[in-house]
mmCIF file of C-alpha atoms and ligand atoms in Angstrom:
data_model
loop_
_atom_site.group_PDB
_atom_site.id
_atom_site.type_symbol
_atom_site.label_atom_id
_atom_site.label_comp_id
_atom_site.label_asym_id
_atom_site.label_seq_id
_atom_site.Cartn_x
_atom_site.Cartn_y
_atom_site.Cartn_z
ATOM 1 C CA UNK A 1 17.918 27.964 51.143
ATOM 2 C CA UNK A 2 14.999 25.980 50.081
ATOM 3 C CA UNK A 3 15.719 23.344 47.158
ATOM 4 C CA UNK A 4 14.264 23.711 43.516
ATOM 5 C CA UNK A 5 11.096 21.818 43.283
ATOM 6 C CA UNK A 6 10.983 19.367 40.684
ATOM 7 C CA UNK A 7 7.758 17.256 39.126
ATOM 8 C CA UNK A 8 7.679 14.352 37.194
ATOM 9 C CA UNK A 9 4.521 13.118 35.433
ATOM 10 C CA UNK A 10 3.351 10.469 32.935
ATOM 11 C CA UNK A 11 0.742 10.756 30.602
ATOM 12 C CA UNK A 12 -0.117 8.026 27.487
ATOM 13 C CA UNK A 13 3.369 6.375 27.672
ATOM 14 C CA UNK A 14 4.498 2.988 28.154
ATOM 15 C CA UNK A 15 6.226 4.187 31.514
ATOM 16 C CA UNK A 16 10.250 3.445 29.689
ATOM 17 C CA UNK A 17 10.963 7.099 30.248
ATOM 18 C CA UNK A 18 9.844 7.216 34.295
ATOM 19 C CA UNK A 19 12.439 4.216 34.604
ATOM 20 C CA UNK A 20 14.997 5.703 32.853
ATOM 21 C CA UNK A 21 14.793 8.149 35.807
ATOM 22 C CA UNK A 22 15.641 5.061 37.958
ATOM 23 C CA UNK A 23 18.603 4.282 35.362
ATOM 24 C CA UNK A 24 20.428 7.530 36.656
ATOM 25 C CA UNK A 25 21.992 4.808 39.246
ATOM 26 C CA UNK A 26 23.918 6.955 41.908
ATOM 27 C CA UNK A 27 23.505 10.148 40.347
ATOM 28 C CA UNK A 28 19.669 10.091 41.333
ATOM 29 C CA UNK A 29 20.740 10.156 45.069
ATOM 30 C CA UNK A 30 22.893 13.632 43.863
ATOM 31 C CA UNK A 31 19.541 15.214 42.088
ATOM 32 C CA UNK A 32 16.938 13.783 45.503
ATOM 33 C CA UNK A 33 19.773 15.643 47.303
ATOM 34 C CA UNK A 34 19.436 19.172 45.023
ATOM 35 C CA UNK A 35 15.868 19.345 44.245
ATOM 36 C CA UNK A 36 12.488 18.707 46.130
ATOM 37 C CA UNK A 37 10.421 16.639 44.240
ATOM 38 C CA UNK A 38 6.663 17.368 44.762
ATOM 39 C CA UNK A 39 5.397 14.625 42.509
ATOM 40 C CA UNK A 40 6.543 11.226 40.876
ATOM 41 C CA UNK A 41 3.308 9.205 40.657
ATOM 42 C CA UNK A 42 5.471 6.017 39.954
ATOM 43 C CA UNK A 43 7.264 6.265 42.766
ATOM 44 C CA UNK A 44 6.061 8.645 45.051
ATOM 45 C CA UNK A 45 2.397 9.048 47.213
ATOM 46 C CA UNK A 46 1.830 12.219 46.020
ATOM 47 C CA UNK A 47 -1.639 13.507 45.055
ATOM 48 C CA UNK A 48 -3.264 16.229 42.346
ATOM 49 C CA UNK A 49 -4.321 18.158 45.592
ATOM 50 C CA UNK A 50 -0.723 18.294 46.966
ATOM 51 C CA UNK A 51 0.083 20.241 43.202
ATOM 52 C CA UNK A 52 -2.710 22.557 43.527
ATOM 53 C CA UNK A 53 -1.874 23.476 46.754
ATOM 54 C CA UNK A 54 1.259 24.791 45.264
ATOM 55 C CA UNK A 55 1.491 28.610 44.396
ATOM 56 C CA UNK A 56 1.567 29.218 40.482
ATOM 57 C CA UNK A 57 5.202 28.632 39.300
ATOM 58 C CA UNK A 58 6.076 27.928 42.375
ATOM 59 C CA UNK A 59 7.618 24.055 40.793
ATOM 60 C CA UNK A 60 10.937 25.123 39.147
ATOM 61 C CA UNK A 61 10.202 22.743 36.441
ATOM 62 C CA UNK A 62 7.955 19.887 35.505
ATOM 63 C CA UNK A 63 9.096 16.608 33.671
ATOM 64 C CA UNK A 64 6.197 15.257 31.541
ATOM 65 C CA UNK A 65 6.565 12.257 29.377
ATOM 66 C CA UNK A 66 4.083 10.605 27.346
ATOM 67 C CA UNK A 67 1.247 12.133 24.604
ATOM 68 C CA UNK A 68 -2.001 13.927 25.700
ATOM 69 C CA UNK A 69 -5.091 11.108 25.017
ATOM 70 C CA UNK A 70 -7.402 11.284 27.734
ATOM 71 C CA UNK A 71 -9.283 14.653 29.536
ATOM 72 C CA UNK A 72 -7.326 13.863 32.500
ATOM 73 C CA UNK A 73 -4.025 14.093 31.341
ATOM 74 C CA UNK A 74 -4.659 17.347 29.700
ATOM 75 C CA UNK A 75 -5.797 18.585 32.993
ATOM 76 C CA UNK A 76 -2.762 17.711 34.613
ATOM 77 C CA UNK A 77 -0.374 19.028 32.428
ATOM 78 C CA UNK A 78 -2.668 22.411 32.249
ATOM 79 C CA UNK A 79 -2.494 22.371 36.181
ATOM 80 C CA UNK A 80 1.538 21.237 35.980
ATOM 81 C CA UNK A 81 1.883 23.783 33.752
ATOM 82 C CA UNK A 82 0.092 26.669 35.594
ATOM 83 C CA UNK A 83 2.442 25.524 38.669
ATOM 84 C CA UNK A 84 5.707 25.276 36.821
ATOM 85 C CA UNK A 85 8.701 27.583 35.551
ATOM 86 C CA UNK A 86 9.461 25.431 33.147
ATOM 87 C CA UNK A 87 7.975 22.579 31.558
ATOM 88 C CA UNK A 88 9.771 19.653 29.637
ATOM 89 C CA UNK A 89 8.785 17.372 26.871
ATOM 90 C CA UNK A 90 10.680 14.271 28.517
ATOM 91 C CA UNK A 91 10.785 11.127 25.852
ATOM 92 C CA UNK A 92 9.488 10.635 22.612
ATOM 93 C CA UNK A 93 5.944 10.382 23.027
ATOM 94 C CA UNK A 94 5.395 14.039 24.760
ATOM 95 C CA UNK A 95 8.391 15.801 22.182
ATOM 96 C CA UNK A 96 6.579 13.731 18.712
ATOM 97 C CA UNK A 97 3.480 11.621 20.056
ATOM 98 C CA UNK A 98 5.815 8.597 20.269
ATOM 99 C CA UNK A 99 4.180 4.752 20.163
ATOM 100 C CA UNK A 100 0.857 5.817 21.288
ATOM 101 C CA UNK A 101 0.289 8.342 18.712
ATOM 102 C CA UNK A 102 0.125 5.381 15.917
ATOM 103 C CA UNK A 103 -3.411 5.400 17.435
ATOM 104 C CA UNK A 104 -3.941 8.687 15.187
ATOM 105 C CA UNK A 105 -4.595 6.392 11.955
ATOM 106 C CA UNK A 106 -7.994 4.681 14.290
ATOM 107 C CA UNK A 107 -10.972 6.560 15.749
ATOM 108 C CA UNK A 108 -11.827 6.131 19.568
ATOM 109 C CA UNK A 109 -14.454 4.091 17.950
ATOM 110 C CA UNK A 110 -12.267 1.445 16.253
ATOM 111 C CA UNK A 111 -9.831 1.200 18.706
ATOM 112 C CA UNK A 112 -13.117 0.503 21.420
ATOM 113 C CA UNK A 113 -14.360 -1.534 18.859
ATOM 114 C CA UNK A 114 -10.873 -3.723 18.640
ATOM 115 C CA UNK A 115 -9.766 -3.782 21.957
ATOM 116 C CA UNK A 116 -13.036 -4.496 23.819
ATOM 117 C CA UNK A 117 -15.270 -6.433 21.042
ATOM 118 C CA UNK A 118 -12.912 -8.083 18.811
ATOM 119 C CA UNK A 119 -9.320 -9.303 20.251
ATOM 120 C CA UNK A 120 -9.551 -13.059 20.791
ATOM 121 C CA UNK A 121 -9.108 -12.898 24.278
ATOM 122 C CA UNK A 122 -12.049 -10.593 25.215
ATOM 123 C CA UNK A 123 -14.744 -12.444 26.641
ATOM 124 C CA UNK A 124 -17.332 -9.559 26.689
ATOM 125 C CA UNK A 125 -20.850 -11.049 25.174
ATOM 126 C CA UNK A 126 -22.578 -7.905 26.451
ATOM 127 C CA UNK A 127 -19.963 -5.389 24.326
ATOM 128 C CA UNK A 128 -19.357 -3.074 27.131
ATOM 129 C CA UNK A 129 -16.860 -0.559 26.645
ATOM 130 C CA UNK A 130 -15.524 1.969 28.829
ATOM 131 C CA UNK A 131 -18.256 5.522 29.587
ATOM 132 C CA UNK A 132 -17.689 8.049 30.899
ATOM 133 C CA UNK A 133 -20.415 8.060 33.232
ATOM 134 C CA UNK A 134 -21.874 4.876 35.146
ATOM 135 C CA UNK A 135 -24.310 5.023 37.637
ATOM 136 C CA UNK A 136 -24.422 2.233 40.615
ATOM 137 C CA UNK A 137 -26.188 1.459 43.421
ATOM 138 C CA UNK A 138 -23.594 3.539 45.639
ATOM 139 C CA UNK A 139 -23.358 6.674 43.349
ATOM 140 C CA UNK A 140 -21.972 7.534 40.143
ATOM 141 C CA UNK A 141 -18.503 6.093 38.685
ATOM 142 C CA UNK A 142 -17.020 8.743 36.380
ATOM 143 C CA UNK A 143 -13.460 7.917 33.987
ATOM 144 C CA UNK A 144 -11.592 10.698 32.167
ATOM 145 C CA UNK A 145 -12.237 11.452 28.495
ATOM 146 C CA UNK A 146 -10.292 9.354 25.697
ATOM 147 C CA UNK A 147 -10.055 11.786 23.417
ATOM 148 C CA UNK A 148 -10.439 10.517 19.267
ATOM 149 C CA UNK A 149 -7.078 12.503 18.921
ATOM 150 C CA UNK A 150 -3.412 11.711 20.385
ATOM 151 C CA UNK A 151 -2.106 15.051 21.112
ATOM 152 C CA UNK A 152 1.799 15.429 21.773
ATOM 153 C CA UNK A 153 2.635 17.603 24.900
ATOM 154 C CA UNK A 154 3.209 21.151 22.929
ATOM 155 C CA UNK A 155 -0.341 20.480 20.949
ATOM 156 C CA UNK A 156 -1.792 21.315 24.194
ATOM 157 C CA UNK A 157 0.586 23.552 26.602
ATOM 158 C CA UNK A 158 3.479 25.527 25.684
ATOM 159 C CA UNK A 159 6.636 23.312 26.507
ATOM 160 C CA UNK A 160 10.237 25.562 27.182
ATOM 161 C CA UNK A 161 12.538 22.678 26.451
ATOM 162 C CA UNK A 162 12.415 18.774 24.952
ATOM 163 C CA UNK A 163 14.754 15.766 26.191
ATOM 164 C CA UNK A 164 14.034 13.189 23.590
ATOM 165 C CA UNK A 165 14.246 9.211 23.332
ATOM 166 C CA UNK A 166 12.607 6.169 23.708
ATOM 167 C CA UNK A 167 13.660 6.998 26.478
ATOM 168 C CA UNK A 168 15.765 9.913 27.120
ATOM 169 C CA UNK A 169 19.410 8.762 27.738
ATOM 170 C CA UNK A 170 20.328 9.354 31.321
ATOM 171 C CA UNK A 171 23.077 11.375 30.010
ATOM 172 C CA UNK A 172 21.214 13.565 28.396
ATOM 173 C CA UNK A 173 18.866 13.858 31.610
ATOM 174 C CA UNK A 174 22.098 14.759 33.912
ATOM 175 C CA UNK A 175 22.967 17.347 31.421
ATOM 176 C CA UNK A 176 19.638 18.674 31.261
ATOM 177 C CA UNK A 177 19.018 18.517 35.246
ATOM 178 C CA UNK A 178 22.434 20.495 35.812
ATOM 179 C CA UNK A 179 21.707 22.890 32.853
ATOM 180 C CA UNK A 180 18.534 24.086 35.113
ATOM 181 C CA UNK A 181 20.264 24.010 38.503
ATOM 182 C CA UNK A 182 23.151 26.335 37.702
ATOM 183 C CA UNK A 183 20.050 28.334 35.054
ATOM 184 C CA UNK A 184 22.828 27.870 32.531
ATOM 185 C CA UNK A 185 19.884 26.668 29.741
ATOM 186 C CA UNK A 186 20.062 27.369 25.820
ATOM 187 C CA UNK A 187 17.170 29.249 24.073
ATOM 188 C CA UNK A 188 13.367 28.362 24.765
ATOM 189 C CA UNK A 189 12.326 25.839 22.530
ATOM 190 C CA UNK A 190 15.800 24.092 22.068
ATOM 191 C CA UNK A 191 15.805 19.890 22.263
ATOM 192 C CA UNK A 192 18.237 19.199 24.401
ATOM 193 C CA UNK A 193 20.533 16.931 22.274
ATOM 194 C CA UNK A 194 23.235 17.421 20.054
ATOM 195 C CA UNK A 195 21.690 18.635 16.562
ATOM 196 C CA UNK A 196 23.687 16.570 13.886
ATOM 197 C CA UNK A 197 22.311 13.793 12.386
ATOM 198 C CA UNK A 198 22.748 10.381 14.175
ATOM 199 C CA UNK A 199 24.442 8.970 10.822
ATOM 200 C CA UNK A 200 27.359 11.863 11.740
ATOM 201 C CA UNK A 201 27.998 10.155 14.910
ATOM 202 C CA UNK A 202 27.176 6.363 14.017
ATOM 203 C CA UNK A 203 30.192 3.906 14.632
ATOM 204 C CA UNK A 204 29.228 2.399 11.100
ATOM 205 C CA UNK A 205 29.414 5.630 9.780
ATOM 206 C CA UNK A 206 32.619 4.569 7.553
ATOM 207 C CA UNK A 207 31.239 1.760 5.925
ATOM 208 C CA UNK A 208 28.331 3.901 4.439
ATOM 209 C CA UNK A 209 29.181 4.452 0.784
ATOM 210 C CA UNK A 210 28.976 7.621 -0.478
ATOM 211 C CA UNK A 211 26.676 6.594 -3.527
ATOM 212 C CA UNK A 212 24.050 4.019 -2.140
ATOM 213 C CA UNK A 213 22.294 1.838 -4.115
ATOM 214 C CA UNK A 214 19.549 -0.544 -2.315
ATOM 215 C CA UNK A 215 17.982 -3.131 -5.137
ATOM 216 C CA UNK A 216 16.427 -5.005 -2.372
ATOM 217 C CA UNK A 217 14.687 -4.531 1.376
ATOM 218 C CA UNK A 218 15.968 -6.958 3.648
ATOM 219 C CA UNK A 219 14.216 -6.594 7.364
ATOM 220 C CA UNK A 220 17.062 -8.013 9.928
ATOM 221 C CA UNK A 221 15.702 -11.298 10.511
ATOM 222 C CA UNK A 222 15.928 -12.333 7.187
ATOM 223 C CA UNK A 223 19.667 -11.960 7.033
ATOM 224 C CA UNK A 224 22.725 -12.793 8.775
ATOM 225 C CA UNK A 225 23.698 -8.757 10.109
ATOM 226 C CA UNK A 226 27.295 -8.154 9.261
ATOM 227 C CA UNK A 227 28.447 -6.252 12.739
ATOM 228 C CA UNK A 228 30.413 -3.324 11.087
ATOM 229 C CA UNK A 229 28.596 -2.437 8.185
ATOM 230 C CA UNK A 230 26.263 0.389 7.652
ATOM 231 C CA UNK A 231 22.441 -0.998 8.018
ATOM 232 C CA UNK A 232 21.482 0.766 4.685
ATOM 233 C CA UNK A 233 24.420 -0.739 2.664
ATOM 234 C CA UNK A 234 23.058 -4.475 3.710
ATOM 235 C CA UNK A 235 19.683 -3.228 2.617
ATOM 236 C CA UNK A 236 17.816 -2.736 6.044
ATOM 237 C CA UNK A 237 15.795 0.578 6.654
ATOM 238 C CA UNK A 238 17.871 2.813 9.121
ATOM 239 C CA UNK A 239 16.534 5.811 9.732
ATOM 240 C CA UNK A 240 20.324 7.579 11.005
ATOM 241 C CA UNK A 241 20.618 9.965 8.045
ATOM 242 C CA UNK A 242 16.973 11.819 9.364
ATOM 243 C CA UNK A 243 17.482 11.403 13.306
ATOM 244 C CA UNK A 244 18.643 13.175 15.725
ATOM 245 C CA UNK A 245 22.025 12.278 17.659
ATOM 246 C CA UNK A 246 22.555 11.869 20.783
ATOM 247 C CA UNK A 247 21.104 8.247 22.178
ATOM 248 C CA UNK A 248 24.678 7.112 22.075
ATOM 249 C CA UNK A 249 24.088 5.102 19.370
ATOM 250 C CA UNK A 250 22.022 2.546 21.379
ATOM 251 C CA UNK A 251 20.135 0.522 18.335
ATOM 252 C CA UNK A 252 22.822 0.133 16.103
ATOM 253 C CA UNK A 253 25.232 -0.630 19.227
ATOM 254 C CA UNK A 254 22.829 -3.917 19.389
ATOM 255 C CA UNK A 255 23.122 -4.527 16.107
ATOM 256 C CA UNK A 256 19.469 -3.250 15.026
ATOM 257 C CA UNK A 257 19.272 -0.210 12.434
ATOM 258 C CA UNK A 258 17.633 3.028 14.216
ATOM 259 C CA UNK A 259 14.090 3.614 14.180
ATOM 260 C CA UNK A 260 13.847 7.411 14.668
ATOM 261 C CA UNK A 261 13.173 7.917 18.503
ATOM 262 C CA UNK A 262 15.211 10.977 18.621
ATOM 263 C CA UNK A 263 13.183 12.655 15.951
ATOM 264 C CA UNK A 264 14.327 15.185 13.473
ATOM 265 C CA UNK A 265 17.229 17.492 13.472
ATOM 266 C CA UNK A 266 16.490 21.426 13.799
ATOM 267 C CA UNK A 267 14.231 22.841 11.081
ATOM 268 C CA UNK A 268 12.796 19.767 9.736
ATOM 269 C CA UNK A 269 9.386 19.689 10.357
ATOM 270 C CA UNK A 270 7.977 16.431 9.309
ATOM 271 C CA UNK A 271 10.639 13.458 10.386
ATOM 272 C CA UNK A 272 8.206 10.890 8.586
ATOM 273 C CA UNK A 273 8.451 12.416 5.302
ATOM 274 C CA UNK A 274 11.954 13.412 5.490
ATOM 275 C CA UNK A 275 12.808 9.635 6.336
ATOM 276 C CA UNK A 276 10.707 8.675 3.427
ATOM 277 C CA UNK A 277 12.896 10.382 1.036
ATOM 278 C CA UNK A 278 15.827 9.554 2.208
ATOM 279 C CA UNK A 279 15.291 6.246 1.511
ATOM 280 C CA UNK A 280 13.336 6.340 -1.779
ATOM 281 C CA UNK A 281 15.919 8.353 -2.671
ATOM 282 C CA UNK A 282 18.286 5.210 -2.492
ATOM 283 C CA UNK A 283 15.992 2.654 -3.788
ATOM 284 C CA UNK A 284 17.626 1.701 -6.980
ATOM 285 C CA UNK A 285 16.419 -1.359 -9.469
ATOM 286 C CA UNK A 286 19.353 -3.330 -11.515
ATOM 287 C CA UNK A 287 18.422 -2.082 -14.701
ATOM 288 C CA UNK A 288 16.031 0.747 -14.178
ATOM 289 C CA UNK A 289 15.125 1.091 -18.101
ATOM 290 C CA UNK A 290 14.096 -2.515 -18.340
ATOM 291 C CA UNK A 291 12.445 -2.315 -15.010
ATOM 292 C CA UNK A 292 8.396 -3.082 -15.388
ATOM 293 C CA UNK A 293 5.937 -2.106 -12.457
ATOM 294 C CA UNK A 294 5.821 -5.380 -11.055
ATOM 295 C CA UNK A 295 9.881 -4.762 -10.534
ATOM 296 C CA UNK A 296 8.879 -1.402 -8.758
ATOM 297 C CA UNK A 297 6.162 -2.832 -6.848
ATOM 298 C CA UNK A 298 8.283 -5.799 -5.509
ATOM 299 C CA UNK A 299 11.368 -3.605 -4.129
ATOM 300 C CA UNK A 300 8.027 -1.280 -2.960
ATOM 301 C CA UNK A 301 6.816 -3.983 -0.997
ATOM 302 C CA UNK A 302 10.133 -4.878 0.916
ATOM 303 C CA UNK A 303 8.841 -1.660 3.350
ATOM 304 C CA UNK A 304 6.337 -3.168 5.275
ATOM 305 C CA UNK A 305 3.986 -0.979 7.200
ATOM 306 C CA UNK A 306 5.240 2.386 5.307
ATOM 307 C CA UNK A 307 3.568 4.507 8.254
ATOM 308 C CA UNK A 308 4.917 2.450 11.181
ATOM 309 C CA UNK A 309 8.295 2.888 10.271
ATOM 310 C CA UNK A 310 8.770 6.203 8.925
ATOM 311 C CA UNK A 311 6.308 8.079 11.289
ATOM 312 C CA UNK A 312 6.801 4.841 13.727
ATOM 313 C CA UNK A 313 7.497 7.651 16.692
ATOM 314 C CA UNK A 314 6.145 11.438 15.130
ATOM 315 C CA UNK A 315 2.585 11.226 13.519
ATOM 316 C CA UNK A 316 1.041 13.247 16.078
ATOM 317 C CA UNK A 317 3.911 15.961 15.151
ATOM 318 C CA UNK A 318 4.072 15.621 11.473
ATOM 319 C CA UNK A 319 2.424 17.529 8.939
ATOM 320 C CA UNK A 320 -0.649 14.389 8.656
ATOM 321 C CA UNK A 321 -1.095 14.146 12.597
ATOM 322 C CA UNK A 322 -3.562 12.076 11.891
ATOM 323 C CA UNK A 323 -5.478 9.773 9.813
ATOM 324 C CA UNK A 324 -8.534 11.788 7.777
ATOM 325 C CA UNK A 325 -11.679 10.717 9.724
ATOM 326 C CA UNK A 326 -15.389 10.110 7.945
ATOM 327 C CA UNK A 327 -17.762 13.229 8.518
ATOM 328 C CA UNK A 328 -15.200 14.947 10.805
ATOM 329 C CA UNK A 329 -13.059 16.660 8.223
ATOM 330 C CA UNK A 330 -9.958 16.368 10.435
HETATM 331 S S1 SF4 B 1 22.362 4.688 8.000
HETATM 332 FE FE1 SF4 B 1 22.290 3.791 10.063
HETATM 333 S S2 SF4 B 1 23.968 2.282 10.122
HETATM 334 FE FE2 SF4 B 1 24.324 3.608 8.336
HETATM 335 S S3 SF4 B 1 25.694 5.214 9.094
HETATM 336 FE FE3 SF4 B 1 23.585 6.019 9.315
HETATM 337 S S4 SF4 B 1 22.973 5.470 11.419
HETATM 338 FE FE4 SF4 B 1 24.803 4.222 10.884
HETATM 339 S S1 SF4 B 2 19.460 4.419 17.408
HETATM 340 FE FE1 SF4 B 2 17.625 5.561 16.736
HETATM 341 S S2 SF4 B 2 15.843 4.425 17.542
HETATM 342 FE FE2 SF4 B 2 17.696 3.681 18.612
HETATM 343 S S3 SF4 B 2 17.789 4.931 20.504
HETATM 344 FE FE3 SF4 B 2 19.038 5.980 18.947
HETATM 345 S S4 SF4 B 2 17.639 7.472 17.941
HETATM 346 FE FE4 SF4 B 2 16.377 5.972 19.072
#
């Protein structure tokens, strides 16, 4: 009987979540044996014509990590699509926008303007930056589209399940793998993690009083961590009580509070602003009647970057998905 075939692609990502693949150790030799795979740029010398060859569905499902930025990512994950039963979100940055969708609060503009003009280590006195057209003496050079807009992967095809991380857990990746070999899947739609927050399975959990009361914002290098006590209760920012479960714990395991990879639990739909309140909800002054601005503004201040670290891995997903842009309206 011929195997399930199986495709793996990577859009804007930092390439984490095609190594995690790699992390499945021995097991990967058990899913090579069970499935075909028909594409795996990063390890594999497949090509875009060796897809479209494919009859429509005919891929029994596609892994795609990374957010949608450029024309020719949202061409292949139209064409994966098109070819696929099933399509995944794999990692943070196709299920929420992930790292690369911080771009949202820049233009194309800035970010050219930045990278290619600006960063102390560009030498380019004739400020070229990338177009998508350039014509040579042999013929015409042409590079994809970078669009003003990071895009996560369900902003631009309909996506059946999401595996999220930074990066998915290769756990979580068996599970998922077996789940669509024996067709025993949950509901369209479903993230394929445990949906409890990660504060409910958090080996600190015990140490987390039940009233908390932070009077001061402490980032972890600026104090000696105590190994068993809850992040929030020693002042640092931990973002358990609005993440999903599910990464094993893996931050907190190394002694650094979470950061929200997993994004929100069912039925939340904006992880940033959920994380937000959760902790202003905790921020407490010693004597809140005497307590002038200035008091405010200094425990305020403790959160550096505001939009870093609560939408650090979801702006693209959240209610803002991006920053307002001059004459555009967005
Ligand atoms: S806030 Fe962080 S450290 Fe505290 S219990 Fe939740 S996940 Fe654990
Ligand atoms: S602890 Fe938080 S940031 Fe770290 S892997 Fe788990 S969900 Fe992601």
């Amino acid at each position: 009987m011929a195997k399930p075939k199986v495709a793996f692609y990577w859009c804007a990502s930092c390439g984490g979540c095609e190594e995690t693949v790699v992390d499945l150790n021995e097991d990967l030799l058990a899913v090579a044996d069970a499935v075909d795979i028909v594409l795996w740029p990063v390890a594999l010398d497949f090509k875009r014509k060796d897809v479209e060859a494919l009859s429509d569905g005919e891929i029994a499902v596609s892994f795609i990590n990374g957010a949608v930025r450029t024309g020719e990512q949202e061409d292949m994950v139209k064409l994966l699509r098109r070819k696929a039963g099933l399509v995944v979100a794999f990692g943070s940055c196709a299920h929420l926008g992930g790292i690369p969708g911080l771009a949202n609060f820049w233009t194309r503009e800035t970010i050219f303007q930045r990278l290619y003009k600006e960063v102390p280590t560009v030498e380019n006195p004739e400020g070229t930056t990338p177009q998508e057209k350039t014509t040579i003496d042999q013929g015409e050079l042409t590079l994809p589209e970078f669009y003003d807009t990071v895009k996560t992967l369900n902003q631009t095809i309909p996506v059946d399940y999401y595996l999220p991380g930074c990066p998915p857990p290769p756990d979580l990746i068996m599970n998922a793998v077996n789940a669509i070999l024996s067709g025993q899947l949950p509901e369209r739609g479903a993230v394929l993690a445990p949906n409890k927050a990660l504060c409910d399975t958090c080996p600190r959990a015990e140490t987390k009083p039940e009233k908390l009361s932070i009077k001061e914002i402490k980032r972890p290098w600026q104090i000696e961590i105590d190994l068993e006590k809850c992040f929030l209760d020693q002042g640092m920012i931990c973002l358990g009580p609005a993440t999903r479960s599910g990464c094993g714990e893996r931050c907190i395991r190394g002694n650094m509070p979470c950061r929200g990879c997993f994004g929100p639990v069912d039925g939340v739909i904006d992880q940033g602003a959920t994380s937000l309140s959760a902790i202003v909800s905790i921020l407490g002054l010693e004597d809140e009647e005497q307590a002038s601005e200035e008091d405010v503004k200094r425990l305020l201040d403790g959160v550096v970057d505001p939009a870093g670290t609560f939408y650090r891995f979801s702006l693209p997903s959240s209610i803002l998905g991006r920053r307002r842009m001059e004459g555009i309206g967005e």
